[in-house]
Amino acid sequence: QVQLVESGGGSVQVGGSMNLSCEASGFIYSSYYMGWFRQAPGKEREGVASIDSDGTTIYGNSVKGRFTISQDSAKNTLYLQMNSLNPEDTAMYYCAADIGIGYGANLEQENFSYWGQGTQVTVSS
């Protein structure tokens, strides 16, 4: 059974940084892709960043240059380093994953079968 557990959320001031983690269990595949998505109140969920088993990364336009996605395969953990945070980054952040058959890193949420419960990030001025 695949389980994704996010951690590291909380409150931060504008311009601050935060590092999110997503620990995956029951998900051991040689080819896969994982990603971070977020949903703010009253808005649709959007793709933030994605990485695949080859190390290819892709970012949403609103976070390019500020966020960095990475992974530690030995720890089965996905990370999202967020810098220069602003109030528009306030949202529930979700980790997602799927087996990499036919897809690599991407930000299409319908391509992801496994989802975590989310961790809240709040950026205040």
CSV table of N, CA and C in Angstrom, one decimal, residues 15 19 49 53 83 88 101:
chain,number,residue,atom,x,y,z
A,15,GLY,N,9.1,36.8,2.3
A,15,GLY,CA,10.5,36.7,2.0
A,15,GLY,C,11.2,35.6,2.7
A,19,ASN,N,11.0,24.4,4.0
A,19,ASN,CA,11.4,23.2,3.3
A,19,ASN,C,10.3,22.1,3.6
A,49,ALA,N,5.7,21.7,-8.8
A,49,ALA,CA,7.0,21.2,-9.3
A,49,ALA,C,6.9,19.7,-9.4
A,53,SER,N,12.3,9.8,-12.0
A,53,SER,CA,13.4,8.9,-11.6
A,53,SER,C,14.7,9.2,-12.3
A,83,ASN,N,11.8,29.4,-1.4
A,83,ASN,CA,12.5,30.6,-1.0
A,83,ASN,C,11.7,31.8,-1.5
A,88,GLU,N,0.9,35.0,-1.9
A,88,GLU,CA,0.3,34.2,-2.9
A,88,GLU,C,0.7,32.7,-2.9
A,101,ILE,N,5.2,5.0,-16.2
A,101,ILE,CA,5.0,4.3,-17.5
A,101,ILE,C,4.3,5.3,-18.4
